[in-house]
PDB file of C-alpha atoms and ligand atoms in Angstrom:
ATOM      1  CA  MET A   1      18.367   9.434  14.294  1.00  0.00           C
ATOM      2  CA  SER A   2      15.065   7.968  15.378  1.00  0.00           C
ATOM      3  CA  ASN A   3      14.847   5.896  18.528  1.00  0.00           C
ATOM      4  CA  SER A   4      11.792   3.977  17.268  1.00  0.00           C
ATOM      5  CA  ASP A   5      11.699   0.230  17.862  1.00  0.00           C
ATOM      6  CA  ILE A   6      12.091  -0.452  14.114  1.00  0.00           C
ATOM      7  CA  ASN A   7      15.058   1.855  13.602  1.00  0.00           C
ATOM      8  CA  GLY A   8      17.384   0.300  10.994  1.00  0.00           C
ATOM      9  CA  LYS A   9      14.792  -2.029   9.429  1.00  0.00           C
ATOM     10  CA  THR A  10      14.253  -1.968   5.667  1.00  0.00           C
ATOM     11  CA  ALA A  11      10.992  -1.282   3.852  1.00  0.00           C
ATOM     12  CA  LEU A  12       9.691  -1.528   0.326  1.00  0.00           C
ATOM     13  CA  VAL A  13       6.715   0.737  -0.346  1.00  0.00           C
ATOM     14  CA  THR A  14       4.999   0.220  -3.697  1.00  0.00           C
ATOM     15  CA  GLY A  15       3.385   3.137  -5.523  1.00  0.00           C
ATOM     16  CA  ALA A  16       5.425   5.505  -3.400  1.00  0.00           C
ATOM     17  CA  SER A  17       5.917   8.429  -5.780  1.00  0.00           C
ATOM     18  CA  LYS A  18       2.877  10.364  -4.541  1.00  0.00           C
ATOM     19  CA  GLY A  19      -0.267  10.383  -2.426  1.00  0.00           C
ATOM     20  CA  ILE A  20      -0.619   7.839   0.361  1.00  0.00           C
ATOM     21  CA  GLY A  21       2.529   5.887  -0.619  1.00  0.00           C
ATOM     22  CA  LYS A  22       4.667   9.011  -0.326  1.00  0.00           C
ATOM     23  CA  ALA A  23       3.255   9.795   3.145  1.00  0.00           C
ATOM     24  CA  ILE A  24       3.970   6.198   4.231  1.00  0.00           C
ATOM     25  CA  CYS A  25       7.595   6.523   3.068  1.00  0.00           C
ATOM     26  CA  LEU A  26       8.055   9.720   5.092  1.00  0.00           C
ATOM     27  CA  GLU A  27       6.441   8.190   8.186  1.00  0.00           C
ATOM     28  CA  LEU A  28       8.669   5.093   8.049  1.00  0.00           C
ATOM     29  CA  ALA A  29      11.770   7.193   7.352  1.00  0.00           C
ATOM     30  CA  GLN A  30      10.966   9.274  10.434  1.00  0.00           C
ATOM     31  CA  MET A  31      10.953   6.006  12.395  1.00  0.00           C
ATOM     32  CA  GLY A  32      14.505   5.305  11.193  1.00  0.00           C
ATOM     33  CA  VAL A  33      13.492   2.776   8.542  1.00  0.00           C
ATOM     34  CA  LYS A  34      15.449   2.571   5.269  1.00  0.00           C
ATOM     35  CA  VAL A  35      12.947   2.947   2.453  1.00  0.00           C
ATOM     36  CA  ALA A  36      12.939   1.650  -1.128  1.00  0.00           C
ATOM     37  CA  VAL A  37      10.603   4.019  -2.983  1.00  0.00           C
ATOM     38  CA  ASN A  38       8.882   2.139  -5.803  1.00  0.00           C
ATOM     39  CA  TYR A  39       7.349   3.984  -8.737  1.00  0.00           C
ATOM     40  CA  ASN A  40       6.020   3.093 -12.159  1.00  0.00           C
ATOM     41  CA  SER A  41       5.713   6.250 -14.286  1.00  0.00           C
ATOM     42  CA  SER A  42       6.460   9.156 -11.905  1.00  0.00           C
ATOM     43  CA  LYS A  43      10.266   9.056 -11.760  1.00  0.00           C
ATOM     44  CA  SER A  44      10.882  12.685 -10.806  1.00  0.00           C
ATOM     45  CA  GLU A  45       8.249  12.540  -8.032  1.00  0.00           C
ATOM     46  CA  ALA A  46       9.958   9.414  -6.671  1.00  0.00           C
ATOM     47  CA  GLU A  47      13.294  11.269  -6.766  1.00  0.00           C
ATOM     48  CA  GLN A  48      11.674  14.046  -4.724  1.00  0.00           C
ATOM     49  CA  VAL A  49      10.531  11.549  -2.087  1.00  0.00           C
ATOM     50  CA  VAL A  50      14.063  10.151  -1.850  1.00  0.00           C
ATOM     51  CA  GLN A  51      15.491  13.669  -1.604  1.00  0.00           C
ATOM     52  CA  THR A  52      13.092  14.590   1.210  1.00  0.00           C
ATOM     53  CA  ILE A  53      14.101  11.473   3.152  1.00  0.00           C
ATOM     54  CA  THR A  54      17.804  12.129   2.564  1.00  0.00           C
ATOM     55  CA  ASP A  55      17.352  15.741   3.747  1.00  0.00           C
ATOM     56  CA  MET A  56      15.758  14.368   6.925  1.00  0.00           C
ATOM     57  CA  GLY A  57      18.938  12.323   7.518  1.00  0.00           C
ATOM     58  CA  GLY A  58      17.308   9.069   6.440  1.00  0.00           C
ATOM     59  CA  GLU A  59      18.258   6.461   3.868  1.00  0.00           C
ATOM     60  CA  ALA A  60      16.265   5.755   0.694  1.00  0.00           C
ATOM     61  CA  PHE A  61      16.532   4.999  -2.993  1.00  0.00           C
ATOM     62  CA  LYS A  62      14.008   4.953  -5.794  1.00  0.00           C
ATOM     63  CA  ILE A  63      13.267   1.798  -7.698  1.00  0.00           C
ATOM     64  CA  HIS A  64      11.215   1.284 -10.823  1.00  0.00           C
ATOM     65  CA  ALA A  65       8.791  -1.601 -11.354  1.00  0.00           C
ATOM     66  CA  ASP A  66       5.323  -2.046 -12.700  1.00  0.00           C
ATOM     67  CA  VAL A  67       4.018  -4.245  -9.886  1.00  0.00           C
ATOM     68  CA  SER A  68       1.704  -6.096 -12.271  1.00  0.00           C
ATOM     69  CA  ASP A  69       4.772  -7.466 -14.092  1.00  0.00           C
ATOM     70  CA  LEU A  70       6.255 -10.517 -12.399  1.00  0.00           C
ATOM     71  CA  GLU A  71       9.750 -10.138 -13.868  1.00  0.00           C
ATOM     72  CA  GLN A  72       9.956  -6.464 -12.935  1.00  0.00           C
ATOM     73  CA  VAL A  73       8.840  -7.229  -9.377  1.00  0.00           C
ATOM     74  CA  ASN A  74      11.418  -9.984  -8.950  1.00  0.00           C
ATOM     75  CA  ALA A  75      14.158  -7.729 -10.333  1.00  0.00           C
ATOM     76  CA  MET A  76      13.078  -4.942  -7.938  1.00  0.00           C
ATOM     77  CA  VAL A  77      13.160  -7.211  -4.889  1.00  0.00           C
ATOM     78  CA  ASP A  78      16.556  -8.636  -5.959  1.00  0.00           C
ATOM     79  CA  LYS A  79      17.901  -5.079  -6.192  1.00  0.00           C
ATOM     80  CA  VAL A  80      16.627  -4.146  -2.713  1.00  0.00           C
ATOM     81  CA  SER A  81      18.087  -7.378  -1.341  1.00  0.00           C
ATOM     82  CA  ASP A  82      21.461  -6.633  -2.975  1.00  0.00           C
ATOM     83  CA  GLU A  83      21.463  -3.197  -1.310  1.00  0.00           C
ATOM     84  CA  TRP A  84      20.141  -4.057   2.136  1.00  0.00           C
ATOM     85  CA  GLY A  85      20.015  -7.849   2.452  1.00  0.00           C
ATOM     86  CA  GLY A  86      16.218  -8.070   2.155  1.00  0.00           C
ATOM     87  CA  VAL A  87      12.909  -6.428   2.914  1.00  0.00           C
ATOM     88  CA  ASN A  88      11.677  -6.409   6.537  1.00  0.00           C
ATOM     89  CA  ILE A  89       8.544  -4.327   5.947  1.00  0.00           C
ATOM     90  CA  LEU A  90       6.489  -4.545   2.771  1.00  0.00           C
ATOM     91  CA  VAL A  91       3.735  -2.026   2.114  1.00  0.00           C
ATOM     92  CA  ASN A  92       1.553  -3.045  -0.842  1.00  0.00           C
ATOM     93  CA  ASN A  93       0.175   0.385  -1.657  1.00  0.00           C
ATOM     94  CA  ALA A  94       0.291   0.661  -5.478  1.00  0.00           C
ATOM     95  CA  GLY A  95      -3.240   0.877  -6.777  1.00  0.00           C
ATOM     96  CA  ILE A  96      -5.257   2.195  -9.690  1.00  0.00           C
ATOM     97  CA  ILE A  97      -8.866   2.751 -10.642  1.00  0.00           C
ATOM     98  CA  ASN A  98     -10.475   2.389 -14.066  1.00  0.00           C
ATOM     99  CA  ASP A  99     -14.145   3.009 -13.397  1.00  0.00           C
ATOM    100  CA  GLY A 100     -17.201   2.150 -15.460  1.00  0.00           C
ATOM    101  CA  LEU A 101     -20.500   0.362 -15.182  1.00  0.00           C
ATOM    102  CA  LEU A 102     -20.082  -3.404 -15.466  1.00  0.00           C
ATOM    103  CA  MET A 103     -22.218  -3.748 -18.599  1.00  0.00           C
ATOM    104  CA  ARG A 104     -19.777  -1.526 -20.456  1.00  0.00           C
ATOM    105  CA  MET A 105     -16.563  -2.544 -18.715  1.00  0.00           C
ATOM    106  CA  SER A 106     -13.782  -3.598 -21.091  1.00  0.00           C
ATOM    107  CA  ASP A 107     -11.614  -6.657 -20.485  1.00  0.00           C
ATOM    108  CA  GLU A 108      -8.666  -4.282 -20.329  1.00  0.00           C
ATOM    109  CA  ALA A 109     -10.239  -2.180 -17.520  1.00  0.00           C
ATOM    110  CA  TRP A 110     -10.964  -5.338 -15.528  1.00  0.00           C
ATOM    111  CA  HIS A 111      -7.601  -7.044 -15.997  1.00  0.00           C
ATOM    112  CA  ARG A 112      -5.435  -3.946 -15.545  1.00  0.00           C
ATOM    113  CA  VAL A 113      -7.034  -3.077 -12.185  1.00  0.00           C
ATOM    114  CA  MET A 114      -6.743  -6.687 -11.017  1.00  0.00           C
ATOM    115  CA  GLY A 115      -3.197  -6.846 -12.389  1.00  0.00           C
ATOM    116  CA  VAL A 116      -1.927  -3.860 -10.407  1.00  0.00           C
ATOM    117  CA  ASN A 117      -4.032  -4.040  -7.246  1.00  0.00           C
ATOM    118  CA  LEU A 118      -4.231  -7.793  -6.677  1.00  0.00           C
ATOM    119  CA  ASN A 119      -1.540  -9.537  -8.758  1.00  0.00           C
ATOM    120  CA  GLY A 120       0.916  -6.820  -7.744  1.00  0.00           C
ATOM    121  CA  THR A 121       0.233  -7.533  -4.085  1.00  0.00           C
ATOM    122  CA  PHE A 122       0.721 -11.265  -4.691  1.00  0.00           C
ATOM    123  CA  TYR A 123       3.975 -10.850  -6.662  1.00  0.00           C
ATOM    124  CA  CYS A 124       5.557  -8.396  -4.206  1.00  0.00           C
ATOM    125  CA  THR A 125       4.556 -10.423  -1.151  1.00  0.00           C
ATOM    126  CA  ARG A 126       5.792 -13.756  -2.515  1.00  0.00           C
ATOM    127  CA  ALA A 127       9.087 -12.204  -3.587  1.00  0.00           C
ATOM    128  CA  THR A 128       9.811 -10.672  -0.159  1.00  0.00           C
ATOM    129  CA  LEU A 129       8.400 -13.347   2.162  1.00  0.00           C
ATOM    130  CA  ARG A 130      11.289 -15.846   2.085  1.00  0.00           C
ATOM    131  CA  HIS A 131      13.639 -13.318   3.667  1.00  0.00           C
ATOM    132  CA  MET A 132      11.115 -12.484   6.398  1.00  0.00           C
ATOM    133  CA  VAL A 133      10.671 -16.196   7.182  1.00  0.00           C
ATOM    134  CA  ARG A 134      14.456 -16.632   7.400  1.00  0.00           C
ATOM    135  CA  GLU A 135      14.743 -13.585   9.676  1.00  0.00           C
ATOM    136  CA  ARG A 136      11.813 -14.679  11.836  1.00  0.00           C
ATOM    137  CA  TRP A 137      10.489 -11.103  11.625  1.00  0.00           C
ATOM    138  CA  GLY A 138       8.358  -9.311   9.093  1.00  0.00           C
ATOM    139  CA  ARG A 139       5.553  -6.877   8.494  1.00  0.00           C
ATOM    140  CA  ILE A 140       3.237  -6.990   5.498  1.00  0.00           C
ATOM    141  CA  ILE A 141       0.770  -4.123   5.277  1.00  0.00           C
ATOM    142  CA  ASN A 142      -1.721  -4.090   2.427  1.00  0.00           C
ATOM    143  CA  ILE A 143      -3.673  -1.018   1.432  1.00  0.00           C
ATOM    144  CA  GLY A 144      -7.270  -1.954   0.706  1.00  0.00           C
ATOM    145  CA  SER A 145     -10.241   0.384   0.459  1.00  0.00           C
ATOM    146  CA  VAL A 146     -13.577   1.058   2.099  1.00  0.00           C
ATOM    147  CA  VAL A 147     -14.991   0.272  -1.347  1.00  0.00           C
ATOM    148  CA  GLY A 148     -13.803  -3.335  -0.927  1.00  0.00           C
ATOM    149  CA  ILE A 149     -16.137  -3.516   2.087  1.00  0.00           C
ATOM    150  CA  ARG A 150     -19.139  -1.414   0.972  1.00  0.00           C
ATOM    151  CA  GLY A 151     -18.982  -1.700  -2.841  1.00  0.00           C
ATOM    152  CA  ASN A 152     -19.514   1.299  -5.120  1.00  0.00           C
ATOM    153  CA  ILE A 153     -21.334   1.972  -8.376  1.00  0.00           C
ATOM    154  CA  GLY A 154     -18.910   1.932 -11.309  1.00  0.00           C
ATOM    155  CA  GLN A 155     -16.175   0.145  -9.389  1.00  0.00           C
ATOM    156  CA  THR A 156     -16.826  -3.604  -9.701  1.00  0.00           C
ATOM    157  CA  ASN A 157     -13.235  -4.139 -10.824  1.00  0.00           C
ATOM    158  CA  TYR A 158     -11.692  -1.948  -8.118  1.00  0.00           C
ATOM    159  CA  SER A 159     -13.928  -3.153  -5.264  1.00  0.00           C
ATOM    160  CA  SER A 160     -13.328  -6.797  -6.272  1.00  0.00           C
ATOM    161  CA  SER A 161      -9.576  -6.251  -6.193  1.00  0.00           C
ATOM    162  CA  LYS A 162      -9.790  -4.569  -2.781  1.00  0.00           C
ATOM    163  CA  ALA A 163     -12.184  -7.188  -1.359  1.00  0.00           C
ATOM    164  CA  ALA A 164      -9.695  -9.841  -2.486  1.00  0.00           C
ATOM    165  CA  ILE A 165      -6.974  -8.046  -0.524  1.00  0.00           C
ATOM    166  CA  ILE A 166      -9.007  -8.756   2.622  1.00  0.00           C
ATOM    167  CA  GLY A 167      -9.077 -12.528   1.987  1.00  0.00           C
ATOM    168  CA  PHE A 168      -5.401 -12.460   1.023  1.00  0.00           C
ATOM    169  CA  THR A 169      -4.502 -10.648   4.245  1.00  0.00           C
ATOM    170  CA  LYS A 170      -6.402 -12.999   6.533  1.00  0.00           C
ATOM    171  CA  SER A 171      -5.178 -16.194   4.814  1.00  0.00           C
ATOM    172  CA  LEU A 172      -1.536 -15.168   4.729  1.00  0.00           C
ATOM    173  CA  ALA A 173      -1.690 -13.951   8.339  1.00  0.00           C
ATOM    174  CA  LYS A 174      -2.632 -17.503   9.346  1.00  0.00           C
ATOM    175  CA  GLU A 175       0.105 -19.047   7.159  1.00  0.00           C
ATOM    176  CA  VAL A 176       2.963 -17.044   8.668  1.00  0.00           C
ATOM    177  CA  ALA A 177       1.713 -16.271  12.180  1.00  0.00           C
ATOM    178  CA  THR A 178       4.207 -18.559  13.924  1.00  0.00           C
ATOM    179  CA  ARG A 179       7.127 -16.950  12.053  1.00  0.00           C
ATOM    180  CA  ASN A 180       6.729 -13.615  13.825  1.00  0.00           C
ATOM    181  CA  ILE A 181       5.423 -12.051  10.621  1.00  0.00           C
ATOM    182  CA  THR A 182       2.259  -9.985  10.844  1.00  0.00           C
ATOM    183  CA  VAL A 183      -0.033  -9.344   7.891  1.00  0.00           C
ATOM    184  CA  ASN A 184      -2.631  -6.598   8.129  1.00  0.00           C
ATOM    185  CA  ALA A 185      -4.648  -4.372   5.828  1.00  0.00           C
ATOM    186  CA  VAL A 186      -5.487  -0.709   6.185  1.00  0.00           C
ATOM    187  CA  THR A 187      -8.679   0.254   4.380  1.00  0.00           C
ATOM    188  CA  PRO A 188      -8.804   3.994   3.713  1.00  0.00           C
ATOM    189  CA  GLY A 189     -11.988   5.923   3.110  1.00  0.00           C
ATOM    190  CA  TYR A 190     -11.800   9.035   0.944  1.00  0.00           C
ATOM    191  CA  ILE A 191      -8.375  10.579   1.386  1.00  0.00           C
ATOM    192  CA  SER A 192      -7.336  13.936  -0.060  1.00  0.00           C
ATOM    193  CA  THR A 193      -5.095  12.913  -2.965  1.00  0.00           C
ATOM    194  CA  GLU A 194      -4.989  13.784  -6.677  1.00  0.00           C
ATOM    195  CA  THR A 195      -7.733  11.223  -7.379  1.00  0.00           C
ATOM    196  CA  VAL A 196     -10.133  12.727  -4.853  1.00  0.00           C
ATOM    197  CA  ALA A 197      -9.209  16.289  -5.886  1.00  0.00           C
ATOM    198  CA  GLY A 198     -10.280  15.364  -9.429  1.00  0.00           C
ATOM    199  CA  LEU A 199     -13.875  14.560  -8.390  1.00  0.00           C
ATOM    200  CA  SER A 200     -16.632  17.028  -9.278  1.00  0.00           C
ATOM    201  CA  GLN A 201     -18.190  19.135  -6.498  1.00  0.00           C
ATOM    202  CA  ARG A 202     -21.418  17.144  -6.927  1.00  0.00           C
ATOM    203  CA  GLN A 203     -19.552  13.846  -6.424  1.00  0.00           C
ATOM    204  CA  LYS A 204     -17.745  15.256  -3.375  1.00  0.00           C
ATOM    205  CA  ASP A 205     -21.039  16.441  -1.858  1.00  0.00           C
ATOM    206  CA  THR A 206     -22.602  13.000  -2.314  1.00  0.00           C
ATOM    207  CA  ILE A 207     -19.591  11.205  -0.840  1.00  0.00           C
ATOM    208  CA  MET A 208     -19.614  13.536   2.166  1.00  0.00           C
ATOM    209  CA  THR A 209     -23.092  12.235   3.107  1.00  0.00           C
ATOM    210  CA  TRP A 210     -21.547   8.748   3.491  1.00  0.00           C
ATOM    211  CA  ILE A 211     -18.859   9.867   5.968  1.00  0.00           C
ATOM    212  CA  PRO A 212     -19.989  10.202   9.619  1.00  0.00           C
ATOM    213  CA  GLN A 213     -17.114  12.580  10.431  1.00  0.00           C
ATOM    214  CA  GLY A 214     -18.148  14.772   7.472  1.00  0.00           C
ATOM    215  CA  LYS A 215     -14.643  15.276   6.077  1.00  0.00           C
ATOM    216  CA  PHE A 216     -12.043  13.624   3.863  1.00  0.00           C
ATOM    217  CA  GLY A 217      -8.956  12.138   5.485  1.00  0.00           C
ATOM    218  CA  ASN A 218      -5.314  13.105   4.997  1.00  0.00           C
ATOM    219  CA  THR A 219      -2.535  10.896   3.670  1.00  0.00           C
ATOM    220  CA  GLU A 220      -0.933  11.167   7.142  1.00  0.00           C
ATOM    221  CA  ASP A 221      -4.007   9.489   8.699  1.00  0.00           C
ATOM    222  CA  ILE A 222      -3.143   6.367   6.696  1.00  0.00           C
ATOM    223  CA  ALA A 223       0.616   6.698   7.138  1.00  0.00           C
ATOM    224  CA  SER A 224       0.412   6.865  10.931  1.00  0.00           C
ATOM    225  CA  MET A 225      -1.635   3.647  11.043  1.00  0.00           C
ATOM    226  CA  VAL A 226       0.917   1.968   8.776  1.00  0.00           C
ATOM    227  CA  GLY A 227       3.720   3.217  11.055  1.00  0.00           C
ATOM    228  CA  TYR A 228       1.976   1.690  14.044  1.00  0.00           C
ATOM    229  CA  LEU A 229       1.403  -1.660  12.298  1.00  0.00           C
ATOM    230  CA  ALA A 230       5.053  -1.749  11.228  1.00  0.00           C
ATOM    231  CA  SER A 231       6.276  -1.147  14.777  1.00  0.00           C
ATOM    232  CA  GLU A 232       6.907  -3.592  17.632  1.00  0.00           C
ATOM    233  CA  ARG A 233       3.921  -2.047  19.414  1.00  0.00           C
ATOM    234  CA  ALA A 234       1.701  -3.913  16.938  1.00  0.00           C
ATOM    235  CA  SER A 235       3.502  -7.266  17.216  1.00  0.00           C
ATOM    236  CA  TYR A 236       0.345  -9.025  18.502  1.00  0.00           C
ATOM    237  CA  VAL A 237      -1.892  -7.556  15.786  1.00  0.00           C
ATOM    238  CA  THR A 238      -2.299  -9.770  12.721  1.00  0.00           C
ATOM    239  CA  GLY A 239      -4.921 -10.612  10.110  1.00  0.00           C
ATOM    240  CA  GLN A 240      -6.764  -7.378  10.846  1.00  0.00           C
ATOM    241  CA  ILE A 241      -8.576  -5.105   8.433  1.00  0.00           C
ATOM    242  CA  ILE A 242      -8.332  -1.650   9.927  1.00  0.00           C
ATOM    243  CA  SER A 243     -10.606   1.053   8.573  1.00  0.00           C
ATOM    244  CA  VAL A 244      -9.244   4.599   8.569  1.00  0.00           C
ATOM    245  CA  ASP A 245     -12.223   6.291   7.003  1.00  0.00           C
ATOM    246  CA  GLY A 246     -13.977   8.762   9.308  1.00  0.00           C
ATOM    247  CA  GLY A 247     -16.514   6.071  10.126  1.00  0.00           C
ATOM    248  CA  MET A 248     -17.576   5.340   6.547  1.00  0.00           C
ATOM    249  CA  ALA A 249     -17.477   1.537   6.900  1.00  0.00           C
ATOM    250  CA  ILE A 250     -19.735   1.491   9.985  1.00  0.00           C
TER     251      ILE A 250
HETATM  252  P1  LIG B   1      -2.336   7.942  -6.275  1.00  0.00           P
HETATM  253  O1  LIG B   1      -2.114   9.295  -5.670  1.00  0.00           O
HETATM  254  O2  LIG B   1      -3.053   7.835  -7.578  1.00  0.00           O
HETATM  255  O3  LIG B   1      -0.949   7.183  -6.392  1.00  0.00           O
HETATM  256  C1  LIG B   1      -0.925   5.901  -6.897  1.00  0.00           C
HETATM  257  C2  LIG B   1       0.458   5.381  -6.766  1.00  0.00           C
HETATM  258  O4  LIG B   1       0.457   4.038  -7.284  1.00  0.00           O
HETATM  259  C3  LIG B   1       1.448   6.185  -7.568  1.00  0.00           C
HETATM  260  O5  LIG B   1       2.628   6.323  -6.829  1.00  0.00           O
HETATM  261  C4  LIG B   1       1.675   5.327  -8.799  1.00  0.00           C
HETATM  262  O6  LIG B   1       2.998   5.419  -9.300  1.00  0.00           O
HETATM  263  C5  LIG B   1       1.502   3.955  -8.238  1.00  0.00           C
HETATM  264  N1  LIG B   1       1.207   2.971  -9.266  1.00  0.00           N
HETATM  265  C6  LIG B   1       0.172   2.944 -10.127  1.00  0.00           C
HETATM  266  N2  LIG B   1       0.277   1.880 -10.942  1.00  0.00           N
HETATM  267  C7  LIG B   1       1.431   1.251 -10.595  1.00  0.00           C
HETATM  268  C8  LIG B   1       2.094   0.109 -11.062  1.00  0.00           C
HETATM  269  N3  LIG B   1       1.607  -0.611 -12.075  1.00  0.00           N
HETATM  270  N4  LIG B   1       3.260  -0.260 -10.470  1.00  0.00           N
HETATM  271  C9  LIG B   1       3.776   0.450  -9.455  1.00  0.00           C
HETATM  272  N5  LIG B   1       3.186   1.555  -8.958  1.00  0.00           N
HETATM  273  C10 LIG B   1       2.028   1.946  -9.526  1.00  0.00           C
HETATM  274  O7  LIG B   1      -3.121   6.973  -5.279  1.00  0.00           O
HETATM  275  P2  LIG B   1      -3.476   7.112  -3.738  1.00  0.00           P
HETATM  276  O8  LIG B   1      -4.780   7.782  -3.655  1.00  0.00           O
HETATM  277  O9  LIG B   1      -2.323   7.605  -2.961  1.00  0.00           O
HETATM  278  O10 LIG B   1      -3.749   5.558  -3.410  1.00  0.00           O
HETATM  279  C11 LIG B   1      -2.775   4.716  -2.838  1.00  0.00           C
HETATM  280  C12 LIG B   1      -3.482   3.427  -2.419  1.00  0.00           C
HETATM  281  O11 LIG B   1      -4.548   3.721  -1.530  1.00  0.00           O
HETATM  282  C13 LIG B   1      -4.103   2.675  -3.582  1.00  0.00           C
HETATM  283  O12 LIG B   1      -3.977   1.285  -3.390  1.00  0.00           O
HETATM  284  C14 LIG B   1      -5.559   3.085  -3.514  1.00  0.00           C
HETATM  285  O13 LIG B   1      -6.411   2.122  -4.086  1.00  0.00           O
HETATM  286  C15 LIG B   1      -5.745   3.180  -2.023  1.00  0.00           C
HETATM  287  N6  LIG B   1      -6.876   4.011  -1.611  1.00  0.00           N
HETATM  288  C16 LIG B   1      -6.886   5.361  -1.849  1.00  0.00           C
HETATM  289  C17 LIG B   1      -7.980   6.120  -1.437  1.00  0.00           C
HETATM  290  C18 LIG B   1      -8.044   7.607  -1.627  1.00  0.00           C
HETATM  291  O14 LIG B   1      -9.063   8.199  -1.250  1.00  0.00           O
HETATM  292  N7  LIG B   1      -7.026   8.262  -2.150  1.00  0.00           N
HETATM  293  C19 LIG B   1      -9.060   5.490  -0.840  1.00  0.00           C
HETATM  294  C20 LIG B   1      -9.022   4.114  -0.624  1.00  0.00           C
HETATM  295  C21 LIG B   1      -7.915   3.397  -1.029  1.00  0.00           C
HETATM  296  P3  LIG B   1       3.396   6.189 -10.660  1.00  0.00           P
HETATM  297  O15 LIG B   1       2.706   7.524 -10.612  1.00  0.00           O
HETATM  298  O16 LIG B   1       4.868   6.245 -10.558  1.00  0.00           O
HETATM  299  O17 LIG B   1       2.915   5.334 -11.791  1.00  0.00           O
END
């Protein structure tokens, strides 16, 4: 078993069936953290994540919830609490895009992106916070985006949701600072996941000109920062927005 300083803590990672969320689950599991693997539609992928953690000698279970649905979130957090007593580390990772120019953006595209990316973060955080306050220990790590800092054509909904995550992170960090709960955001640049793989070569070439390091990141680049923020080593780090983006936000 891991001898990390958060060995035995419990985590809930939202949107954990693939991509960055999956890598975060594996990183935390390697640190000896018990991980609740949230998914919405990708049940078998979530099962795979749990299996990988179990094979590593860790502890995990999958749990369904659409994070934009308040009742589903509360039921999910109740289930994790029944299993493990509560959530020590919350990673608000679930996120979607639904791109389009603002003039043609539908209400549905606006509200769905806000519902998952922003309301989901609110619902999951509120539902898990009471336990952290009682325990006088907690870690809340929100996954933002470089686009919430720089903006991007066709992403007014997405960049607004991710910019809001920054205000949320800083405000909540102040609210709970004396309770030994840290609240931070990691803002990835372009990370090699299914979404980025789906871009055209022309789009990839354009994006590359925005990245000083001249390459896309890996899911592990984000996961290792999350692992650090979850650990005791980061106990004096709160309210921070940490870019992991090859220099794109400079
Ligand atoms: P991804 O590969 O598309 O995975 C998205 C994850 O979110 C999936 O596990 C998906 O679960 C889950 N999800 C979607 N809607 C959900 C909902 N309503 N409730 C619960 N889970 C839901 O995405 P990713 O690239 O790893 O991105 C993860 C996070 O990083 C997101 O917040 C994203 O905005 C952010 N980010 C990514 C990049 C990048 O370059 N990849 C850059 C900046 C920021 P199901 O499949 O089970 O529905």
